PDB file of C-alpha atoms in Angstrom:
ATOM      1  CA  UNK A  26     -58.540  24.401  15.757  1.00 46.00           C
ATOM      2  CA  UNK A  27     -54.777  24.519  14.461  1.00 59.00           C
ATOM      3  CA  UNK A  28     -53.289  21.241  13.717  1.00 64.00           C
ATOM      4  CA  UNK A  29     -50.741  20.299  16.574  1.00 81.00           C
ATOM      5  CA  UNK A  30     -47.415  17.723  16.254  1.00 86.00           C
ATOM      6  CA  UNK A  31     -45.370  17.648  12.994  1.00 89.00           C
ATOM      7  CA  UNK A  32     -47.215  14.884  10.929  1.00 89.00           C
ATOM      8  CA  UNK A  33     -50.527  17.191  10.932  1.00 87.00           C
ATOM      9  CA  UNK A  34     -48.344  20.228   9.919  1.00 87.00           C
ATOM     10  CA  UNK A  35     -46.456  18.137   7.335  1.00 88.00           C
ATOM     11  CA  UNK A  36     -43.381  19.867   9.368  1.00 90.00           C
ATOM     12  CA  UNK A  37     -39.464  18.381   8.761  1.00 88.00           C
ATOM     13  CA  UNK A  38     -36.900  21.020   9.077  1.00 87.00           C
ATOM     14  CA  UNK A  39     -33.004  20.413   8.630  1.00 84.00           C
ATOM     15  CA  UNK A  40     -30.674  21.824  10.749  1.00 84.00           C
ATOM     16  CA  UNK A  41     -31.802  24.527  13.678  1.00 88.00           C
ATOM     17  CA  UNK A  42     -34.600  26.409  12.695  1.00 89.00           C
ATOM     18  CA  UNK A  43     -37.181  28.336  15.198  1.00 87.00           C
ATOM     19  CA  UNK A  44     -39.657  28.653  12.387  1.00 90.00           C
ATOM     20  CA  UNK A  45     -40.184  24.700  12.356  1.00 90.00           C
ATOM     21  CA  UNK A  46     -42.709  25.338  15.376  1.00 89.00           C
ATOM     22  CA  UNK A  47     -45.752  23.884  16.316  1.00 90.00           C
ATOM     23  CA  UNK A  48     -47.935  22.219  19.641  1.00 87.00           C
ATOM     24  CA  UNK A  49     -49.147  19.495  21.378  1.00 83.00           C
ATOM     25  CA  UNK A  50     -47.498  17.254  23.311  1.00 85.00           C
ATOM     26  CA  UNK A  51     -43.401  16.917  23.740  1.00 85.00           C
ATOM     27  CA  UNK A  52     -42.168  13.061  24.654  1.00 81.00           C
ATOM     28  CA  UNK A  53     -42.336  13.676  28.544  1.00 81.00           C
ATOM     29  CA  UNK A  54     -45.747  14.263  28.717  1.00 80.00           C
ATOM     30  CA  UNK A  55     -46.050  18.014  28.400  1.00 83.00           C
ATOM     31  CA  UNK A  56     -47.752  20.382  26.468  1.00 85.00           C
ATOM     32  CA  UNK A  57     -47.320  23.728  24.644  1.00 85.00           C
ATOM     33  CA  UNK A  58     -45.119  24.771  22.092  1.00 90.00           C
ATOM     34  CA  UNK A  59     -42.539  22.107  20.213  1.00 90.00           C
ATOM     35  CA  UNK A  60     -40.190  21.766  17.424  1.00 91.00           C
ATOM     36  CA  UNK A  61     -40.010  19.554  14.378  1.00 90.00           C
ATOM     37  CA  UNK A  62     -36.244  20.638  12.695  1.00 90.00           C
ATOM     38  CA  UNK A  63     -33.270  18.753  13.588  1.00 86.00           C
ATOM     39  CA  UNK A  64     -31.820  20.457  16.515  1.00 86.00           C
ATOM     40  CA  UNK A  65     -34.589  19.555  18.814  1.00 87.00           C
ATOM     41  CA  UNK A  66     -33.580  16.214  19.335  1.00 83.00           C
ATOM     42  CA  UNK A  67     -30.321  17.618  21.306  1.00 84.00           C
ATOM     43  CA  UNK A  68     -32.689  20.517  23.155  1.00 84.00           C
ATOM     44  CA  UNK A  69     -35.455  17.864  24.156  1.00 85.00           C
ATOM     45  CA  UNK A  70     -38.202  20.087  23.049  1.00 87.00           C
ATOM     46  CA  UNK A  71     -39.279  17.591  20.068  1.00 88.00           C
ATOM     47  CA  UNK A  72     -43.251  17.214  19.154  1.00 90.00           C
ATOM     48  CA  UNK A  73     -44.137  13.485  20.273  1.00 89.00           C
ATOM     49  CA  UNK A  74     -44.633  12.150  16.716  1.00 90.00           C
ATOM     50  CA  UNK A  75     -40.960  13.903  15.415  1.00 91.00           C
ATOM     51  CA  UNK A  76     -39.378  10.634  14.370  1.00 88.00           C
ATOM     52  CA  UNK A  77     -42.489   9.610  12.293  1.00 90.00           C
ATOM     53  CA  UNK A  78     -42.739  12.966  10.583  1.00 89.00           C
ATOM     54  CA  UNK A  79     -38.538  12.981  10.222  1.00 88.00           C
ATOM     55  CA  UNK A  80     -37.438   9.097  10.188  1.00 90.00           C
ATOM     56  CA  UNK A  81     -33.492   9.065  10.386  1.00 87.00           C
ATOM     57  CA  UNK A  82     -32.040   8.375   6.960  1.00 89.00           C
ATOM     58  CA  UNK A  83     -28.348   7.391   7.105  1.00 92.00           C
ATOM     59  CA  UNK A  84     -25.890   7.799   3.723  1.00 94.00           C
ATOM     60  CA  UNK A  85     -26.267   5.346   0.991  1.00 95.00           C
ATOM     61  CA  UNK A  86     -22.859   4.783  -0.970  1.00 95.00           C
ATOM     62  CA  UNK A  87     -22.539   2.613  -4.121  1.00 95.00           C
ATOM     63  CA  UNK A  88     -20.131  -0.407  -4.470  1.00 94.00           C
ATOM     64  CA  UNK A  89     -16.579   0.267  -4.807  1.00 91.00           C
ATOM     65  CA  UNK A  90     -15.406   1.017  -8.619  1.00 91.00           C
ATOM     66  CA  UNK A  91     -12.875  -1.185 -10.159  1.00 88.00           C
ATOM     67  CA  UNK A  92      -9.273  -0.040  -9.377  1.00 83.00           C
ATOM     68  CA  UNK A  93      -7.454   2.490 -11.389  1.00 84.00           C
ATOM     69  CA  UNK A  94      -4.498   1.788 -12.865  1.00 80.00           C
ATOM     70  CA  UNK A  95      -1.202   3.207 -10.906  1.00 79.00           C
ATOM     71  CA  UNK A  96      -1.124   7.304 -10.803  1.00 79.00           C
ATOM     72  CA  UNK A  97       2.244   7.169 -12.391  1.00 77.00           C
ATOM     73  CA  UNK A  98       4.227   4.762 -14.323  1.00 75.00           C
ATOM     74  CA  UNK A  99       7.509   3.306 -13.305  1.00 71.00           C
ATOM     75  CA  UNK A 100       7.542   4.650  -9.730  1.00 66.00           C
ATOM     76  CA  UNK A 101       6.330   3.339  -6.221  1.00 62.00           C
ATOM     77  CA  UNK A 102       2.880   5.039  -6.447  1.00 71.00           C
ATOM     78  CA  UNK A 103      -0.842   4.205  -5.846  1.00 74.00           C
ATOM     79  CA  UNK A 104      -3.917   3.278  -7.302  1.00 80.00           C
ATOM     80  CA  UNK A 105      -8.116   4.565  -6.862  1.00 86.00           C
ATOM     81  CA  UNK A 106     -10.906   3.489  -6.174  1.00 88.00           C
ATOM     82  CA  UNK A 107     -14.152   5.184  -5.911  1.00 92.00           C
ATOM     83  CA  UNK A 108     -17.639   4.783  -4.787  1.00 95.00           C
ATOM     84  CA  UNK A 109     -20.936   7.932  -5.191  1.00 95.00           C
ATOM     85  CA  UNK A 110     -23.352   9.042  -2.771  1.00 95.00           C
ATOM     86  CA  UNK A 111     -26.914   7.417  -3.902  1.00 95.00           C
ATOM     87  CA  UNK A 112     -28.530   8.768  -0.650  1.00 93.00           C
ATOM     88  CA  UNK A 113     -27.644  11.731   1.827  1.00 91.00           C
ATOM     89  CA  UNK A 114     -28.192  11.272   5.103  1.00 89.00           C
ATOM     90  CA  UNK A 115     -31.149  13.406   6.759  1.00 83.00           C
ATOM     91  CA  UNK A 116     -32.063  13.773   9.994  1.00 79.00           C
ATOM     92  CA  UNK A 117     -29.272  12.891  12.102  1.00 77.00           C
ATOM     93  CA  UNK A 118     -28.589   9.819  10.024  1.00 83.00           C
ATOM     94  CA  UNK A 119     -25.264   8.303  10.062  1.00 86.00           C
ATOM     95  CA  UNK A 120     -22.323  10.195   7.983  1.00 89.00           C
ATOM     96  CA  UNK A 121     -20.997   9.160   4.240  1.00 93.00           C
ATOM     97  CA  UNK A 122     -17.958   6.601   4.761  1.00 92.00           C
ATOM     98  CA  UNK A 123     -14.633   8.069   2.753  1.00 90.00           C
ATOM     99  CA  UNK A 124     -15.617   7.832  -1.277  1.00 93.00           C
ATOM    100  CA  UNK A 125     -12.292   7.374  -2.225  1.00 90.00           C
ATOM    101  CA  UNK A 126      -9.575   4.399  -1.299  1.00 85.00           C
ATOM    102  CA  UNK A 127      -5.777   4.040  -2.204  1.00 77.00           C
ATOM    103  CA  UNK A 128      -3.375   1.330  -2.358  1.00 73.00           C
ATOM    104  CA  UNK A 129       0.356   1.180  -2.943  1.00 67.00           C
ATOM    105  CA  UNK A 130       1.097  -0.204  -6.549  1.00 67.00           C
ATOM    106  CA  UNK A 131       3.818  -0.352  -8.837  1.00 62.00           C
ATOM    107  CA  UNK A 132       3.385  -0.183 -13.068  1.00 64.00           C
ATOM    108  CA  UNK A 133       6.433  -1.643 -14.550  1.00 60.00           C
ATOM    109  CA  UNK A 134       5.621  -0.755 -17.985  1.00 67.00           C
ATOM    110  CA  UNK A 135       5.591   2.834 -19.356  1.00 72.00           C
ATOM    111  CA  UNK A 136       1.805   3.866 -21.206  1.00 74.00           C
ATOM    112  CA  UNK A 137       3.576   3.371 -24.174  1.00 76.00           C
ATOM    113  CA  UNK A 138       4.611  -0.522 -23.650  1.00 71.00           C
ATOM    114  CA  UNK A 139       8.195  -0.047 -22.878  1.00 72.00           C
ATOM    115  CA  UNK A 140       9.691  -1.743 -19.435  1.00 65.00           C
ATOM    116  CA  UNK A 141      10.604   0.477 -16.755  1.00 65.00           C
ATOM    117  CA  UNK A 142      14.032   1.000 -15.332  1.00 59.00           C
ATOM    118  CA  UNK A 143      15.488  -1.732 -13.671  1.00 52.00           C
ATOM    119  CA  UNK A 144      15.776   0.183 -10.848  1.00 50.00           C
ATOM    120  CA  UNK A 145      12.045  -0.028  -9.725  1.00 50.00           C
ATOM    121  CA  UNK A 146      11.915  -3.600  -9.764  1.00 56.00           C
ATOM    122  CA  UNK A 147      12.554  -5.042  -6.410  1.00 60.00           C
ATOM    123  CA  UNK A 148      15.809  -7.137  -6.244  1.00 68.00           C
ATOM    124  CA  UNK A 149      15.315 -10.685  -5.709  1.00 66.00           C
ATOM    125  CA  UNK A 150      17.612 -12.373  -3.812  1.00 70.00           C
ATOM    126  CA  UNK A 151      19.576 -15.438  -2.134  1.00 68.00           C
ATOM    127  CA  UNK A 152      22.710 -16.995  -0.463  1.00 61.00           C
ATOM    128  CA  UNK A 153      25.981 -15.884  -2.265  1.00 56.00           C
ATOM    129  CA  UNK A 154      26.605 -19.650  -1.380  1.00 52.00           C
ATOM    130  CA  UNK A 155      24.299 -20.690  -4.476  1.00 45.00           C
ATOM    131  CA  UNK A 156      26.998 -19.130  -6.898  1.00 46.00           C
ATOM    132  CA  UNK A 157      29.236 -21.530  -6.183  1.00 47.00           C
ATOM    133  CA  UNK A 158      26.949 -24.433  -8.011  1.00 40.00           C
ATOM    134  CA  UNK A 159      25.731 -21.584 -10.951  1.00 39.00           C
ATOM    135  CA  UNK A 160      29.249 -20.797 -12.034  1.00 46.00           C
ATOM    136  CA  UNK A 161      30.069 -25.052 -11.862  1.00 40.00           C
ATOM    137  CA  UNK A 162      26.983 -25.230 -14.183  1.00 39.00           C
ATOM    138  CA  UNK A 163      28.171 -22.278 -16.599  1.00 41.00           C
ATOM    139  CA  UNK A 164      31.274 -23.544 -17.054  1.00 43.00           C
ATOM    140  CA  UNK A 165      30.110 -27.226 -18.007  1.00 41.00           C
ATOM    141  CA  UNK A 166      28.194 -25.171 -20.879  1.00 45.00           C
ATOM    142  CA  UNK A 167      30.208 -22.873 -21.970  1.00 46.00           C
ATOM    143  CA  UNK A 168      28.329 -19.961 -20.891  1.00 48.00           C
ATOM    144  CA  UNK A 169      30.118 -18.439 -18.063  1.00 50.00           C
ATOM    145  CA  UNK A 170      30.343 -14.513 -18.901  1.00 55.00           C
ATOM    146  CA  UNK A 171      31.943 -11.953 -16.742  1.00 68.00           C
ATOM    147  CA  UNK A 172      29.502 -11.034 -13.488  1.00 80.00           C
ATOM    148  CA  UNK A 173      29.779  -8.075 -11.249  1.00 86.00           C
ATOM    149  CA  UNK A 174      28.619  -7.071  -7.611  1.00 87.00           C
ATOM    150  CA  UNK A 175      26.757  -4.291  -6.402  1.00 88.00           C
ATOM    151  CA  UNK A 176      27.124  -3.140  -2.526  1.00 88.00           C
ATOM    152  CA  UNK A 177      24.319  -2.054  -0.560  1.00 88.00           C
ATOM    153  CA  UNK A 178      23.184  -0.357   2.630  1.00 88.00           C
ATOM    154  CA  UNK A 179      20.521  -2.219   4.672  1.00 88.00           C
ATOM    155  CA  UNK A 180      18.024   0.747   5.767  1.00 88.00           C
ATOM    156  CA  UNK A 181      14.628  -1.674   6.929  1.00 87.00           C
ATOM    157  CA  UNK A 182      14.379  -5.437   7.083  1.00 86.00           C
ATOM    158  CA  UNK A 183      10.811  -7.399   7.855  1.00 85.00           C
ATOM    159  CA  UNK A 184      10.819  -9.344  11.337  1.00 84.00           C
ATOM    160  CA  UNK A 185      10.050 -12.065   9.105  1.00 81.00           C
ATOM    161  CA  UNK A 186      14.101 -12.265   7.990  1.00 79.00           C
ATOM    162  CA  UNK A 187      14.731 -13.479  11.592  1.00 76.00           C
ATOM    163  CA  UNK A 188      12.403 -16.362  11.827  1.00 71.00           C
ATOM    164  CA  UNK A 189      13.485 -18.290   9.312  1.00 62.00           C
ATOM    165  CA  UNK A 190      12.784 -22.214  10.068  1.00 60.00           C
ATOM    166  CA  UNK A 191      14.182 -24.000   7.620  1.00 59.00           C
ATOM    167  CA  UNK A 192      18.023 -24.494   6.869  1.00 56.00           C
ATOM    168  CA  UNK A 193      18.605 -23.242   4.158  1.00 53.00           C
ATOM    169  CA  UNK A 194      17.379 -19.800   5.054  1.00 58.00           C
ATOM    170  CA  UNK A 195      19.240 -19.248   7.883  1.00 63.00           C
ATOM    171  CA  UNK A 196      21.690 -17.053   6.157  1.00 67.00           C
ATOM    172  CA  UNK A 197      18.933 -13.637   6.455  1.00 72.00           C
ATOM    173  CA  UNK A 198      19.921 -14.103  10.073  1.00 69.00           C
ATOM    174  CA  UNK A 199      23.258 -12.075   8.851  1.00 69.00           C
ATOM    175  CA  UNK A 200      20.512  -9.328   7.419  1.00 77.00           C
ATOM    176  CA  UNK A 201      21.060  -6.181   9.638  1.00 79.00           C
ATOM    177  CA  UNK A 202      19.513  -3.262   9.381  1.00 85.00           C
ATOM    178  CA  UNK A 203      22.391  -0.520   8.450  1.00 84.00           C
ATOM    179  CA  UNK A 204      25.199  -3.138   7.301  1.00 84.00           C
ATOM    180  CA  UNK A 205      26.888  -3.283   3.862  1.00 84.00           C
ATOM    181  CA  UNK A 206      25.665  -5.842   2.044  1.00 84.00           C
ATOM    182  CA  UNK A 207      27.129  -7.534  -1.419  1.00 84.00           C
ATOM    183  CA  UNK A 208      25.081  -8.660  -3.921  1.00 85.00           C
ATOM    184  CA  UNK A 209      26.747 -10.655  -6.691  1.00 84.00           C
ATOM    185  CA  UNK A 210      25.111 -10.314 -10.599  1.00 83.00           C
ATOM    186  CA  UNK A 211      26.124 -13.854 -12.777  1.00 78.00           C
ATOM    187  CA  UNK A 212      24.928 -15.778 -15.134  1.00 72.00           C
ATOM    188  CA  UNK A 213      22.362 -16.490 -16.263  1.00 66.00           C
ATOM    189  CA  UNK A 214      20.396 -13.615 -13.711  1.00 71.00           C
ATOM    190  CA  UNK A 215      22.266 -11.749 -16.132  1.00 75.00           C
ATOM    191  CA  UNK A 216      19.324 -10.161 -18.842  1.00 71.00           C
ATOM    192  CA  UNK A 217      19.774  -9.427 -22.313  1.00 68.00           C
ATOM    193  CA  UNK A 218      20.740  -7.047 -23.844  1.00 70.00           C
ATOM    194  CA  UNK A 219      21.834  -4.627 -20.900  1.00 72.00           C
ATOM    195  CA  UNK A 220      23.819  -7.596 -19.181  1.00 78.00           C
ATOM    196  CA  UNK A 221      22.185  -6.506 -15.640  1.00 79.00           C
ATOM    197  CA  UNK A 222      20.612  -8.291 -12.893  1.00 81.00           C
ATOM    198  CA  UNK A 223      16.906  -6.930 -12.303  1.00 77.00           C
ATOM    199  CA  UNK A 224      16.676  -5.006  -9.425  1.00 80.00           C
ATOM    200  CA  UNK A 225      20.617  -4.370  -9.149  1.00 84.00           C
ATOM    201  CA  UNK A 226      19.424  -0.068  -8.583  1.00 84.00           C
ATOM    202  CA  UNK A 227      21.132   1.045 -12.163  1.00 81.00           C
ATOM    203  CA  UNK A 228      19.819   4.373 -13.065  1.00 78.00           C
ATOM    204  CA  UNK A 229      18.369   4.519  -9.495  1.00 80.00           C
ATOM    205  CA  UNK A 230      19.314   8.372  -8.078  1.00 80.00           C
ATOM    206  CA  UNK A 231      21.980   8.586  -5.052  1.00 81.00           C
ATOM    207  CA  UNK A 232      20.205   7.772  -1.431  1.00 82.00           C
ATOM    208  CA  UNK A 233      17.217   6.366  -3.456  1.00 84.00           C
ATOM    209  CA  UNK A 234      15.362   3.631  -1.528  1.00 85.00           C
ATOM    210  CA  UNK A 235      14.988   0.587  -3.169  1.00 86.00           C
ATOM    211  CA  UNK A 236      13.398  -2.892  -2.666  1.00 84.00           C
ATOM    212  CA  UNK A 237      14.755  -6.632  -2.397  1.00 83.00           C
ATOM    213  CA  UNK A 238      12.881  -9.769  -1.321  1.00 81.00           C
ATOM    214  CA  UNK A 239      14.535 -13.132  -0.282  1.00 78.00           C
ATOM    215  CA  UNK A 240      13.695 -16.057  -2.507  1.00 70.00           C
ATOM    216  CA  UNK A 241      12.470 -18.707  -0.435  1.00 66.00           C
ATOM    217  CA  UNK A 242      10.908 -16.508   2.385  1.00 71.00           C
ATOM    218  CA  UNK A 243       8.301 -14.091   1.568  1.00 74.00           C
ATOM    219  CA  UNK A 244       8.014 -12.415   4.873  1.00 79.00           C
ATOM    220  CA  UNK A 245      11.573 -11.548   4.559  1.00 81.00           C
ATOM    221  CA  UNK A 246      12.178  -8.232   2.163  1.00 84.00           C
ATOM    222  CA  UNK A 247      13.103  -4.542   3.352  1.00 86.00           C
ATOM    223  CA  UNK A 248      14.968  -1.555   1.221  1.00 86.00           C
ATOM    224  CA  UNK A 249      18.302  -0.499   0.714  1.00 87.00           C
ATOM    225  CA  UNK A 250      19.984   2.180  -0.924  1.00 90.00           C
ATOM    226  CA  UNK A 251      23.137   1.261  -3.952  1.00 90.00           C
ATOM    227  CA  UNK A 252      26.611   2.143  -2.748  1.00 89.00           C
ATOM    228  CA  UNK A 253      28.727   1.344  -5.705  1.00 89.00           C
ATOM    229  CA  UNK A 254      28.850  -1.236  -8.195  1.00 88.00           C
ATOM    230  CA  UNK A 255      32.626  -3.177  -8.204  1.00 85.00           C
ATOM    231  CA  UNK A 256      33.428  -5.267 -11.578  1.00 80.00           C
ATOM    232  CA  UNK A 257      35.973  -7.555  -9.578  1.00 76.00           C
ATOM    233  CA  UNK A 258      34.075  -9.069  -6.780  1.00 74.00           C
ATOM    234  CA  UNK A 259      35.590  -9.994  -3.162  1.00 68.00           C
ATOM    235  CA  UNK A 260      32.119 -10.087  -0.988  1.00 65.00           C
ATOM    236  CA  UNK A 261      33.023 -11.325   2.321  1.00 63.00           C
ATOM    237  CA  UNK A 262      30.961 -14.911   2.380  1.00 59.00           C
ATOM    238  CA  UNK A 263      28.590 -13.824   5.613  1.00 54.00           C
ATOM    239  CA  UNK A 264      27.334 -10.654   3.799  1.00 56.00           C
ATOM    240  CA  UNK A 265      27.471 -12.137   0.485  1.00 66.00           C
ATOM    241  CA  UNK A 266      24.199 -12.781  -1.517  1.00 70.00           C
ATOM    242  CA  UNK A 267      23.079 -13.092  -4.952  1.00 68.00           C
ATOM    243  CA  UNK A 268      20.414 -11.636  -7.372  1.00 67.00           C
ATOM    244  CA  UNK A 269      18.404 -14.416  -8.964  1.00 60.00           C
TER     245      UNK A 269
END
């Protein structure tokens, strides 16, 4: 007598295949002919014992790989990560997750050591009204060089610039999206030996987006693009600010 059911005939076929036959008994009851490949579960005409002989096997991924280092240096670029496949999934057994993951990054140092242009490196800063005690303070020691200002247009600010709840930050209330803003570069922001502020956008392209965060607010930060830099300053006070 021929051996019915798929365990007996050592039958486990992927996909659809109408070789992977046999008989015996089908889940509801019946008898006659059945199937032991995959596609049987969605026609019903299974052999009673086909999840013994083909036992769903979902995908087995490794743990994630350490993260790359950025793509590119000196731009706004991303990083990798990477996991393998240690088992494939058989018989209708859940699907691989995504083997590769990306996150933003920035690398402000070249491959070969050397720092980046300034203009990657997101502009830090605060109330123009903090000038007023820095230049006090640079006169008393003799260090007060010549500053400049750099204007900017506002293209995306954080919801976080309008809920600022202590006093002293409520000057990012005057940060709108599309205004010209002023940004003042004094000592001792001032970096040696280039004599710019980090972040100010020299060397940046025209319409490039760049990056500033507020100093005492980390939710508050957004892009701009560089206007023009002006060697004689006259920022109006509300949209007057300063690198740090």
């Amino acid at each position: 007598r021929r051996a019915s059911g798929c365990v007996a005939r050592g039958l486990c076929c992927p996909g659809r295949d109408s070789a992977c036959l046999s008989a015996g008994r089908r889940p509801d009851g019946s008898t006659g002919p059945c199937y032991c490949d995959q596609a049987c579960a969605r026609t019903l005409d299974c052999c009673h014992d086909y999840a013994q002989a083909c036992p769903v096997i979902p995908c087995v991924v490794s743990q994630w790989s350490a993260w790359s280092g950025c793509a590119e240096p000196c731009k706004t670029t991303y990083r990798v990560r990477i996991r393998q496949i240690i088992q494939e999934p058989r018989n209708g057994g859940e699907a691989c997750p995504a083997l590769e993951e990306r996150a933003g990054c920035v690398e402000y140092w070249t491959r070969q050591g050397t720092e980046c242009q300034q203009s990657l490196i997101p502009a830090l800063i605060t109330t123009g009204g903090f000038g007023k005690a820095r230049k006090k303070r640079a006169a008393a020691d003799g260090n007060e060089r010549a500053g400049y200002c750099v204007e900017f247009q506002l293209v995306a600010i954080t919801p976080g610039c309008l809920h600022s709840q202590h006093s002293y930050t409520r000057w990012m209330l005057y940060l709108r999206e599309g205004h010209t803003v002023c940004v003042e570069c004094q000592h001792p922001a001032q970096h040696s030996p280039s004599q710019h502020c980090y972040g100010d956008g020299t060397g940046s392209q025209k319409n490039q987006l760049l990056h500033w965060q507020v100093v005492g607010n980390h939710r508050c930060k957004g892009t701009w693009r560089r206007i023009r830099q002006l060697d004689t300053c006259s920022c109006p006070s509300a949209h007057s600010f300063l690198f740090i």
